[in-house]
Coordinates of C-alpha atoms in Angstrom, one line a residue:
Chain A
M1 CA 100.6 130.2 101.2
P2 CA 104.0 131.8 101.3
K3 CA 104.8 134.6 98.9
F4 CA 107.2 133.6 96.1
I5 CA 108.2 130.0 96.6
P6 CA 111.5 129.8 94.8
Y7 CA 112.7 126.9 92.6
H8 CA 113.1 123.9 94.9
R9 CA 113.8 120.2 94.2
M10 CA 112.6 117.7 96.7
P11 CA 114.5 114.6 98.0
E12 CA 114.1 111.7 95.6
K13 CA 112.9 109.3 98.2
G14 CA 110.4 109.4 101.0
L15 CA 106.9 110.5 101.8
L16 CA 106.8 114.3 102.1
P17 CA 104.2 116.7 103.4
A18 CA 102.0 118.3 100.8
V19 CA 102.7 121.9 99.8
M20 CA 100.2 124.5 98.7
V21 CA 101.6 125.9 95.4
Y22 CA 98.6 127.3 93.5
G23 CA 96.1 129.8 94.9
P24 CA 92.5 129.7 93.7
G25 CA 93.2 132.6 91.3
I26 CA 95.9 130.7 89.4
R27 CA 93.7 127.6 89.2
I28 CA 90.7 129.5 87.9
W29 CA 93.0 131.3 85.4
H30 CA 94.5 128.0 84.2
W31 CA 91.1 126.4 83.3
L32 CA 89.6 129.6 81.8
N33 CA 92.8 130.1 79.8
A34 CA 92.6 126.4 78.6
L35 CA 89.1 126.9 77.5
S36 CA 89.9 130.1 75.6
V37 CA 92.9 128.5 73.9
V38 CA 90.7 125.7 72.7
V39 CA 88.0 128.0 71.4
L40 CA 90.6 130.4 69.8
A41 CA 92.5 127.6 68.1
I42 CA 89.4 126.1 66.6
T43 CA 87.8 129.4 65.4
G44 CA 91.2 130.8 64.4
Y45 CA 91.9 127.7 62.2
F46 CA 88.5 128.2 60.5
I47 CA 89.1 132.0 60.0
G48 CA 92.3 131.1 58.1
I49 CA 90.9 128.0 56.3
P50 CA 87.1 128.4 56.3
P51 CA 84.8 125.4 56.7
P52 CA 82.9 124.2 53.5
S53 CA 80.6 126.8 52.1
A54 CA 77.3 127.3 53.8
I55 CA 74.3 126.7 51.6
G56 CA 71.3 129.0 51.8
D57 CA 70.3 132.6 51.5
T58 CA 73.2 135.0 52.0
S59 CA 70.9 137.4 53.9
S60 CA 70.1 134.9 56.6
L61 CA 73.5 133.2 56.9
Y62 CA 76.3 134.5 59.2
V63 CA 78.6 131.5 59.6
M64 CA 82.0 133.4 59.3
G65 CA 80.5 136.3 61.2
W66 CA 79.7 134.1 64.2
I67 CA 83.1 132.4 64.0
R68 CA 84.8 135.7 64.0
L69 CA 82.6 137.0 66.8
L70 CA 83.6 134.0 69.0
H71 CA 87.2 134.4 68.1
L72 CA 87.2 138.1 68.9
A73 CA 85.3 137.7 72.2
F74 CA 87.6 134.9 73.3
G75 CA 90.6 137.0 72.0
Y76 CA 89.6 139.7 74.5
T77 CA 89.2 137.1 77.2
F78 CA 92.6 135.7 76.5
A79 CA 94.2 139.1 76.6
L80 CA 92.4 140.0 79.9
L81 CA 93.4 136.6 81.4
A82 CA 97.0 137.4 80.5
I83 CA 96.8 140.7 82.4
M84 CA 95.1 138.8 85.3
R85 CA 97.9 136.2 85.3
L86 CA 100.5 139.0 85.6
W87 CA 98.6 140.5 88.4
L88 CA 98.3 137.1 90.2
V89 CA 102.0 136.9 90.4
F90 CA 101.9 139.7 92.9
A91 CA 98.4 139.0 94.3
E92 CA 98.8 135.3 95.1
G93 CA 102.5 134.6 95.0
G94 CA 103.3 130.9 95.5
I95 CA 105.1 129.5 92.4
S96 CA 103.2 131.7 90.0
H97 CA 106.2 133.8 89.1
Q98 CA 108.3 130.8 87.9
L99 CA 106.3 130.7 84.7
F100 CA 107.8 134.0 83.6
L101 CA 111.2 133.7 85.3
P102 CA 112.9 130.4 85.3
A103 CA 115.9 130.5 87.7
I104 CA 118.4 129.9 85.0
W105 CA 121.1 131.8 86.9
R106 CA 121.0 129.2 89.7
K107 CA 123.3 126.2 89.5
V108 CA 120.8 123.8 91.1
W109 CA 118.2 124.9 88.5
F110 CA 120.5 124.1 85.6
D111 CA 121.4 120.8 87.2
G112 CA 117.7 120.0 87.5
F113 CA 117.3 120.9 83.9
L114 CA 119.9 118.4 82.7
R115 CA 118.6 115.7 85.1
Q116 CA 115.1 116.3 83.7
I117 CA 116.3 115.8 80.1
Q118 CA 118.0 112.6 81.2
W119 CA 114.8 111.4 82.8
N120 CA 112.9 112.1 79.7
L121 CA 115.5 110.0 77.7
L122 CA 114.7 107.2 80.2
L123 CA 118.2 107.6 81.8
G124 CA 118.0 108.1 85.6
G125 CA 115.0 108.3 87.8
P126 CA 112.1 110.8 88.2
L127 CA 112.6 113.9 90.1
R128 CA 110.2 115.8 92.4
Y129 CA 109.8 119.6 92.7
V130 CA 107.8 122.0 94.7
G131 CA 107.3 124.3 91.7
L132 CA 107.7 123.8 88.0
N133 CA 110.3 121.4 86.8
P134 CA 113.0 123.2 84.8
L135 CA 112.3 121.6 81.5
A136 CA 108.6 122.2 81.8
N137 CA 109.4 125.8 82.8
V138 CA 111.4 126.4 79.7
A139 CA 108.7 124.9 77.5
M140 CA 106.0 127.0 79.1
L141 CA 108.1 130.2 78.6
T142 CA 109.1 129.5 75.0
M143 CA 106.0 127.7 73.8
F144 CA 103.3 129.3 75.7
V145 CA 104.2 132.7 77.2
I146 CA 106.2 134.1 74.3
P147 CA 103.8 132.8 71.5
G148 CA 101.0 134.0 73.7
A149 CA 102.5 137.5 73.8
I150 CA 103.0 137.4 70.0
I151 CA 99.4 136.2 69.5
I152 CA 98.0 139.1 71.6
L153 CA 100.1 141.7 69.9
T154 CA 99.5 140.5 66.3
G155 CA 95.9 139.7 67.1
F156 CA 95.2 143.3 68.3
A157 CA 97.2 144.6 65.3
M158 CA 94.9 142.7 63.0
Y159 CA 91.9 143.9 64.9
A160 CA 93.1 147.5 64.5
E161 CA 92.9 146.9 60.7
V162 CA 89.2 146.3 61.1
T163 CA 88.5 149.1 63.6
G164 CA 90.5 151.7 61.6
H165 CA 93.0 154.4 62.2
D166 CA 90.9 156.3 64.7
S167 CA 90.5 153.4 67.1
W168 CA 92.3 152.8 70.4
Q169 CA 93.4 149.4 69.0
Y170 CA 95.3 151.2 66.2
L171 CA 96.8 153.7 68.6
L172 CA 98.1 150.9 70.9
F173 CA 98.9 148.2 68.3
G174 CA 99.2 149.9 64.9
W175 CA 103.0 149.9 65.3
V176 CA 103.0 146.1 65.2
T177 CA 102.0 146.2 61.5
M178 CA 105.1 148.3 60.8
L179 CA 107.3 145.5 62.0
F180 CA 105.9 143.2 59.3
G181 CA 105.2 145.7 56.4
N182 CA 103.0 143.3 54.5
T183 CA 100.0 142.6 56.8
L184 CA 99.8 139.1 55.3
D185 CA 103.0 138.3 57.3
L186 CA 101.1 139.5 60.4
H187 CA 98.4 136.9 59.7
V188 CA 101.0 134.2 59.0
F189 CA 102.9 134.8 62.3
H190 CA 99.6 134.8 64.2
R191 CA 98.8 131.4 62.8
L192 CA 102.3 130.0 63.4
A193 CA 102.2 131.2 67.0
M194 CA 98.9 129.4 67.3
W195 CA 100.5 126.1 66.0
V196 CA 103.3 126.5 68.5
M197 CA 100.7 126.7 71.2
V198 CA 98.9 123.6 69.8
W199 CA 102.3 121.8 70.0
F200 CA 102.7 123.1 73.6
S201 CA 99.2 121.8 74.5
M202 CA 100.1 118.3 73.1
A203 CA 103.3 118.2 75.1
H204 CA 101.8 119.8 78.2
I205 CA 98.9 117.4 78.6
Y206 CA 101.0 114.4 77.9
I207 CA 103.8 115.3 80.3
A208 CA 101.4 116.3 83.0
V209 CA 99.7 112.9 82.9
R210 CA 103.1 111.1 82.5
E211 CA 104.7 112.9 85.5
D212 CA 101.6 112.3 87.6
I213 CA 101.9 108.6 86.9
L214 CA 105.6 108.1 87.1
S215 CA 107.1 110.9 89.2
R216 CA 105.5 110.1 92.6
Q217 CA 104.0 113.5 92.9
T218 CA 100.6 115.1 91.9
V219 CA 100.6 117.2 88.8
V220 CA 97.1 117.1 87.3
S221 CA 95.2 117.3 90.5
T222 CA 97.5 120.1 91.8
M223 CA 95.9 122.3 89.2
L224 CA 92.5 121.4 90.8
S225 CA 93.3 121.5 94.5
G226 CA 96.3 123.7 94.5
E227 CA 98.2 121.2 96.6
R228 CA 101.3 119.3 95.5
Q229 CA 101.3 115.9 97.3
F230 CA 104.2 113.5 97.2
R231 CA 104.0 109.8 97.1
D232 CA 106.7 107.4 98.2
Chain B
M1 CA 106.8 178.9 30.8
S2 CA 105.9 181.8 33.0
K3 CA 106.2 181.2 36.7
H4 CA 102.8 182.8 37.4
E5 CA 100.8 181.0 34.8
T6 CA 97.9 179.3 36.6
F7 CA 96.3 176.0 35.7
Y8 CA 93.1 177.9 34.9
D9 CA 94.9 180.0 32.4
V10 CA 96.3 177.0 30.7
I11 CA 93.0 175.1 30.3
R12 CA 91.1 178.2 29.1
Q13 CA 93.7 178.6 26.4
R14 CA 93.1 175.0 25.5
G15 CA 89.4 175.8 25.0
V16 CA 87.9 174.1 28.0
S17 CA 84.8 175.9 29.2
R18 CA 84.4 177.3 32.7
R19 CA 81.4 174.9 33.1
E20 CA 83.6 171.9 32.4
F21 CA 86.3 173.3 34.6
L22 CA 83.9 173.6 37.6
G23 CA 82.7 170.1 36.9
F24 CA 86.2 168.8 37.1
C25 CA 86.7 170.7 40.4
A26 CA 83.5 169.1 41.9
V27 CA 84.6 165.6 40.9
T28 CA 88.1 166.1 42.3
A29 CA 86.7 167.5 45.5
T30 CA 84.4 164.6 45.9
T31 CA 87.2 162.1 45.2
L32 CA 89.3 163.7 47.9
G33 CA 86.3 163.6 50.3
L34 CA 86.3 167.4 50.8
G35 CA 82.6 167.9 51.1
P36 CA 80.3 170.3 49.2
A37 CA 82.4 173.4 49.8
G38 CA 85.5 171.7 48.6
A39 CA 84.8 172.2 44.9
M40 CA 85.2 176.0 45.3
T41 CA 88.4 175.5 47.3
V42 CA 89.8 173.4 44.4
A43 CA 88.5 175.9 41.8
H44 CA 90.1 178.8 43.7
A45 CA 93.4 177.1 44.0
M46 CA 93.4 176.3 40.3
E47 CA 92.6 179.9 39.4
T48 CA 95.2 181.5 41.6
K49 CA 98.1 179.3 42.4
P50 CA 101.0 179.0 39.9
R51 CA 101.3 175.6 38.3
I52 CA 103.6 173.2 40.1
P53 CA 106.6 172.1 38.0
V54 CA 106.8 168.3 38.0
L55 CA 109.8 166.2 37.1
W56 CA 108.6 162.7 36.3
L57 CA 111.6 160.3 36.2
H58 CA 111.6 156.7 35.3
G59 CA 113.8 154.2 37.1
L60 CA 113.6 150.4 37.0
E61 CA 110.0 150.0 36.0
C62 CA 107.5 148.9 33.4
T63 CA 105.6 152.2 32.8
C64 CA 102.3 150.7 33.9
C65 CA 101.9 153.7 36.3
S66 CA 102.1 156.1 33.4
E67 CA 99.7 154.0 31.4
S68 CA 97.3 154.1 34.3
F69 CA 97.7 157.8 34.9
L70 CA 97.0 158.7 31.3
R71 CA 93.7 156.8 31.5
S72 CA 92.4 158.8 34.4
G73 CA 88.7 158.3 34.3
H74 CA 86.9 161.6 34.4
P75 CA 86.4 163.1 30.9
Q76 CA 89.4 165.1 29.9
A77 CA 91.0 164.4 33.3
S78 CA 94.2 163.2 31.7
E79 CA 94.4 166.4 29.7
I80 CA 93.4 168.6 32.6
I81 CA 95.8 167.0 35.0
T82 CA 98.7 167.0 32.6
S83 CA 98.1 170.7 32.1
M84 CA 97.4 171.4 35.8
I85 CA 100.8 170.2 36.8
S86 CA 103.5 171.5 34.5
L87 CA 104.8 168.1 33.5
D88 CA 108.1 169.4 32.2
Y89 CA 109.9 166.2 31.9
D90 CA 108.4 162.7 31.4
D91 CA 110.4 160.7 28.9
V92 CA 107.4 158.5 28.1
I93 CA 105.1 161.3 26.8
M94 CA 107.4 164.2 26.0
A95 CA 108.5 165.0 22.4
A96 CA 112.0 166.1 23.2
A97 CA 114.8 163.5 23.2
G98 CA 118.5 163.2 23.8
D99 CA 120.6 166.1 25.1
Q100 CA 117.7 168.5 24.7
A101 CA 115.6 166.4 27.0
E102 CA 118.3 165.9 29.6
E103 CA 118.8 169.7 29.6
I104 CA 115.3 170.2 30.9
V105 CA 116.0 168.2 34.0
H106 CA 119.0 170.5 34.8
D107 CA 117.0 173.6 34.0
I108 CA 114.2 172.7 36.4
I109 CA 116.5 171.7 39.2
R110 CA 118.3 175.0 38.7
D111 CA 115.3 177.3 38.2
Y112 CA 112.8 175.8 40.7
R113 CA 115.1 174.7 43.5
G114 CA 113.0 173.5 46.4
E115 CA 109.8 174.2 44.5
Y116 CA 109.3 171.3 42.1
I117 CA 107.7 168.0 42.8
L118 CA 109.7 164.9 41.9
A119 CA 107.6 162.0 40.7
I120 CA 109.5 158.8 40.6
E121 CA 108.2 155.8 38.7
G122 CA 110.1 152.6 39.4
N123 CA 112.9 152.1 41.8
I124 CA 116.6 152.5 42.0
P125 CA 118.9 149.5 41.5
L126 CA 122.1 149.8 43.6
A127 CA 124.0 146.7 42.6
N128 CA 127.1 147.1 40.4
D129 CA 127.2 150.9 41.0
G130 CA 123.7 151.2 39.6
M131 CA 124.6 149.8 36.2
C132 CA 121.3 147.9 35.9
C133 CA 119.5 151.0 35.0
I134 CA 121.1 153.6 32.7
V135 CA 119.4 156.9 31.8
G136 CA 121.1 159.3 29.4
G137 CA 124.3 157.3 29.6
R138 CA 124.6 157.5 33.4
P139 CA 123.3 155.3 36.2
F140 CA 119.7 156.3 37.2
R141 CA 121.0 156.6 40.8
Q142 CA 122.9 159.7 39.8
Q143 CA 120.0 161.4 38.1
F144 CA 117.7 160.5 41.0
D145 CA 120.1 161.8 43.7
E146 CA 120.5 165.2 41.8
A147 CA 116.8 165.6 41.4
A148 CA 115.8 164.4 44.8
K149 CA 118.2 166.7 46.7
H150 CA 116.4 169.9 45.7
A151 CA 112.8 168.7 45.4
K152 CA 109.9 170.1 47.5
A153 CA 108.5 166.6 47.8
I154 CA 108.8 163.2 46.2
I155 CA 105.9 161.2 45.0
A156 CA 106.8 157.5 44.7
W157 CA 104.4 156.2 42.1
G158 CA 103.5 152.5 42.2
T159 CA 104.7 149.6 44.3
C160 CA 108.1 149.7 42.6
A161 CA 109.0 153.1 44.0
S162 CA 107.1 152.4 47.3
S163 CA 108.4 149.0 48.2
G164 CA 110.2 147.3 45.4
C165 CA 107.6 145.3 43.6
V166 CA 108.6 142.5 41.2
Q167 CA 112.2 143.6 40.5
A168 CA 112.9 143.6 44.3
A169 CA 111.5 140.1 44.7
R170 CA 113.8 137.6 46.2
P171 CA 116.7 137.3 45.5
N172 CA 116.6 140.9 44.2
P173 CA 119.7 140.6 41.9
T174 CA 119.8 144.3 41.0
K175 CA 119.3 145.3 44.6
A176 CA 116.3 147.4 43.5
T177 CA 115.6 149.8 46.4
P178 CA 112.5 151.8 47.0
V179 CA 112.6 155.6 47.0
H180 CA 111.9 156.3 50.7
K181 CA 115.0 154.2 51.7
L182 CA 117.3 156.5 49.8
V183 CA 115.9 159.9 50.7
S184 CA 116.3 161.6 54.1
H185 CA 115.5 165.3 54.0
V186 CA 112.7 165.4 51.5
P187 CA 109.1 164.3 52.3
V188 CA 108.1 161.2 50.4
I189 CA 104.5 160.1 49.5
N190 CA 104.1 156.4 48.6
V191 CA 101.3 155.7 46.2
P192 CA 101.5 151.9 45.9
G193 CA 99.7 149.7 43.4
C194 CA 100.8 147.9 40.3
P195 CA 99.8 150.3 38.9
P196 CA 98.0 152.7 41.3
I197 CA 94.5 153.6 40.3
A198 CA 94.5 156.6 37.9
E199 CA 92.1 158.7 40.0
V200 CA 94.2 158.0 43.1
M201 CA 97.2 159.4 41.2
T202 CA 95.4 162.5 40.0
G203 CA 93.7 162.9 43.4
V204 CA 97.1 163.0 45.2
L205 CA 98.3 165.7 42.7
S206 CA 95.1 167.7 43.0
Y207 CA 95.4 167.7 46.8
I208 CA 98.9 169.0 46.7
L209 CA 98.0 171.7 44.3
T210 CA 94.8 172.7 46.1
Y211 CA 96.2 172.9 49.6
D212 CA 99.9 173.5 48.9
R213 CA 100.8 170.7 51.4
L214 CA 101.0 167.0 51.4
P215 CA 98.0 164.8 52.2
E216 CA 97.9 163.1 55.6
L217 CA 100.0 160.0 55.4
D218 CA 99.9 156.7 57.4
N219 CA 102.9 154.9 58.9
Q220 CA 103.9 153.5 55.5
L221 CA 103.8 157.0 54.0
R222 CA 100.6 156.3 52.0
P223 CA 97.9 158.9 51.7
K224 CA 95.3 158.0 54.3
M225 CA 92.4 159.1 52.1
F226 CA 93.0 156.3 49.6
Y227 CA 94.9 153.7 51.6
S228 CA 93.4 153.5 55.1
Q229 CA 91.0 150.7 54.3
R230 CA 91.5 147.2 53.0
V231 CA 90.0 146.0 49.8
H232 CA 88.1 143.5 52.0
D233 CA 86.5 146.3 54.1
K234 CA 84.7 147.7 51.0
C235 CA 84.4 144.6 48.9
Y236 CA 80.9 144.1 47.5
R237 CA 81.3 140.3 48.0
R238 CA 81.9 140.9 51.7
A239 CA 78.4 139.7 52.5
H240 CA 79.3 136.2 51.2
F241 CA 82.4 136.2 53.4
D242 CA 80.4 136.9 56.5
A243 CA 77.8 134.3 55.4
G244 CA 80.5 131.7 54.9
Q245 CA 79.9 131.3 51.2
F246 CA 83.1 130.7 49.3
V247 CA 84.2 129.9 45.8
E248 CA 86.0 126.5 46.1
K249 CA 86.9 125.9 42.5
W250 CA 87.1 128.3 39.6
D251 CA 84.3 126.6 37.8
D252 CA 81.9 125.8 40.6
D253 CA 78.5 127.1 41.3
G254 CA 79.9 129.6 43.9
A255 CA 82.0 131.2 41.2
R256 CA 79.0 131.6 39.0
Q257 CA 77.0 133.1 41.9
G258 CA 79.8 135.6 42.7
W259 CA 80.7 134.2 46.2
C260 CA 83.7 135.3 48.2
L261 CA 87.1 134.4 46.7
Y262 CA 88.8 134.1 50.1
K263 CA 89.6 130.4 49.6
M264 CA 90.9 131.0 46.1
G265 CA 93.7 133.1 47.7
C266 CA 92.2 136.5 47.5
R267 CA 94.5 139.0 49.2
G268 CA 91.7 141.5 49.8
P269 CA 91.8 141.1 53.6
T270 CA 95.5 142.0 53.7
T271 CA 95.6 144.7 51.0
Y272 CA 95.2 148.4 51.6
N273 CA 93.9 150.0 48.4
A274 CA 90.9 151.9 47.1
C275 CA 90.0 149.4 44.3
A276 CA 86.8 148.2 45.9
S277 CA 85.4 151.7 46.4
M278 CA 86.8 153.6 43.3
G279 CA 87.1 150.8 40.8
W280 CA 89.2 150.9 37.6
N281 CA 88.6 152.3 34.2
E282 CA 86.1 155.0 35.2
G283 CA 84.7 152.7 37.9
T284 CA 83.9 149.9 35.5
S285 CA 85.3 147.1 37.5
F286 CA 88.1 145.8 39.7
P287 CA 89.7 142.3 39.9
I288 CA 87.3 140.8 42.4
K289 CA 84.3 142.1 40.5
S290 CA 85.6 140.4 37.4
G291 CA 85.9 137.1 39.3
H292 CA 89.6 137.0 40.1
G293 CA 91.0 137.4 43.7
C294 CA 93.0 140.4 44.7
I295 CA 96.8 139.6 44.4
G296 CA 97.7 142.3 46.9
C297 CA 99.8 144.3 44.4
S298 CA 99.9 147.4 46.6
E299 CA 101.4 145.6 49.5
E300 CA 105.1 145.4 50.4
G301 CA 106.8 142.3 49.1
Y302 CA 103.6 140.9 47.5
F303 CA 105.5 139.1 44.9
D304 CA 107.2 136.9 47.5
R305 CA 103.9 136.1 49.2
G306 CA 102.6 133.6 46.6
P307 CA 101.1 131.4 45.4
F308 CA 98.3 133.9 44.6
Y309 CA 95.7 131.2 44.4
E310 CA 96.3 129.8 47.9
R311 CA 95.2 131.2 51.2
L312 CA 98.5 130.6 53.0
P313 CA 101.6 132.0 51.4
D314 CA 104.6 129.8 50.9
M315 CA 107.3 130.0 53.5
Q316 CA 110.4 129.3 51.5
Q317 CA 112.7 129.5 54.5
W318 CA 111.4 126.0 55.2
G319 CA 111.4 124.6 51.7
V320 CA 109.9 125.7 48.5
E321 CA 106.3 124.6 49.0
S322 CA 106.0 124.7 52.8
N323 CA 103.4 127.0 54.5
A324 CA 102.4 127.6 58.0
D325 CA 100.0 124.7 58.2
K326 CA 102.4 122.2 56.6
I327 CA 105.1 123.2 59.1
A328 CA 102.5 122.8 61.9
V329 CA 101.6 119.3 60.8
A330 CA 105.3 118.3 60.4
G331 CA 106.0 119.7 63.9
A332 CA 103.0 117.9 65.4
A333 CA 104.1 114.6 63.7
V334 CA 107.6 114.9 65.2
L335 CA 106.2 115.7 68.6
G336 CA 103.6 112.9 68.4
S337 CA 106.2 110.4 67.4
A338 CA 108.4 111.5 70.3
I339 CA 105.5 111.0 72.7
A340 CA 104.7 107.6 71.3
I341 CA 108.3 106.5 71.4
Q342 CA 108.8 107.7 75.0
T343 CA 105.5 106.0 76.1
G344 CA 106.5 102.8 74.4
A345 CA 110.0 102.8 75.7
T346 CA 108.8 103.4 79.2
L347 CA 106.4 100.5 79.0
V348 CA 109.1 98.2 77.6
K349 CA 111.5 99.3 80.3
R350 CA 109.0 98.6 83.0
I351 CA 108.2 95.1 81.6
L352 CA 111.9 94.3 81.2
T353 CA 112.9 95.4 84.7
G354 CA 109.8 93.7 86.1
K355 CA 108.8 96.9 88.0
S356 CA 105.2 97.6 88.6
L357 CA 103.0 99.0 91.3
K358 CA 102.1 95.5 92.5
D359 CA 105.7 95.0 93.6
T360 CA 105.5 97.7 96.2
P361 CA 105.1 95.9 99.5
I362 CA 102.1 97.3 101.3
E363 CA 103.9 96.9 104.7
D364 CA 106.5 99.5 103.7
A365 CA 104.0 102.3 103.5
P366 CA 104.1 104.5 106.6
E367 CA 101.1 104.3 108.9
T368 CA 100.5 108.0 109.2
P369 CA 100.4 110.2 106.1
G370 CA 103.1 112.9 106.0
N371 CA 105.4 110.7 108.1
Q372 CA 108.9 111.0 106.6
K373 CA 111.0 107.9 106.3

């Protein structure tokens, strides 16, 4: 797989050779990340709005404790996966850098962006790309990467509140609380960022399936095999 | 008032025995977390160091801080503390009034330049040239500026002085501004709470007297010894939180059993204060112990983070009663509708144009894969 495949739109007609776009690292990352997002969203929702009260003896129940443990464990996983994802940009190349850096300065990219909007308004036909389509790229950056960064920062800042002033979490992330003043805002932003990511998941899954059906290129299976195949 | 008069001299004159004095020192040392040897350090400081002159000024406030301070729990503490510091000016409790009283402020600033502690209760309204708070015929802003300029340190009592409190709540018509935003060259200690716990107030003063320096502060200028943990961290109902047992209604069985008030909007998890460990009124109780959630009174902007009985605060930027989850549901509904409309429109278009996979003639497909047409 070549290093750093730039943004590239394919001809609209014709059967084209398949291109390897995702290395094994990116594919493993994607599915582990999807799993941790699901676990984090569910446990996180219940930390904010707990499930109905557990009935039984307090000394033997640990419902919120386990929910928090899962959330914290997958929170660490999510953060480590984020670091892994950044490392993979350099380790595996391919189109993995496009997630963080849409080629907005290139005219062909912006043209593709407008064409992609038209296609989603059912004007014009589907387009094919080697890498990410510009609209998806913008959505991934604004609705996944940025909220993800906010979630990691605010998440560790809240964890620093638990571990205390002497912890490394406080040393590294204590300043985040300063941006908000009232730590309640920190919690609310964490939750809002989660909802943005839930919206992203809705759009992401729907569009992936839709494009796979209509756009004469593989999208869903590309994240399994790493190969983008083109149909006629 | 002699400059060399010590605190010990004063309380002996008042008839407090040495035994009672040492008892006070021990309690103070324990409150401050100084360890067994700390009591003698406190006692030594009180016997040898001159009393600190304190100017206690009142801005835009409700005097609840003073009320709390005067009810400091340990027997005689209020008397001891008020003699320990030389509380030269506090318009709530002093006998002097009028020009005579205002004279004291000038005298202290002149005689103890750079040595006195300025205690500010309430905040400073800046709107309309400070006309929303007039003290002695002048805007409080002027009195504050004069006193703050030559102070050794400023103690900002209560949430008003620390971060604005109720009078700085949106839309803040008087432009009430907390102390630390108006002072640049003098150290400020924030002691938030509405009001702060009495023993926290006396503890901060005792520390300054004992060590002749300010206590260690966190990044919001609060003394770490009292404000480094959340109410939630030390809450005696924490076990019910971890177990997942919550009060769901004010009159349900959980409320009777003393379960966690998290779902009733308790702000304990987001509030830094010592209520859960020190308690109020000589350690008698604190809000959660009496069955009501914490409202987060020692946090910045707490009054704009209501309603106090709901877990998620209102986000008035998006409408009066919206909160994070309502915004999320609205967003998801819009997105879901868009998806449904696009899917439906795509299907309709396909049906109308008569285009489907069946129409693709098999013969047109190239024989070898990868063959470009």
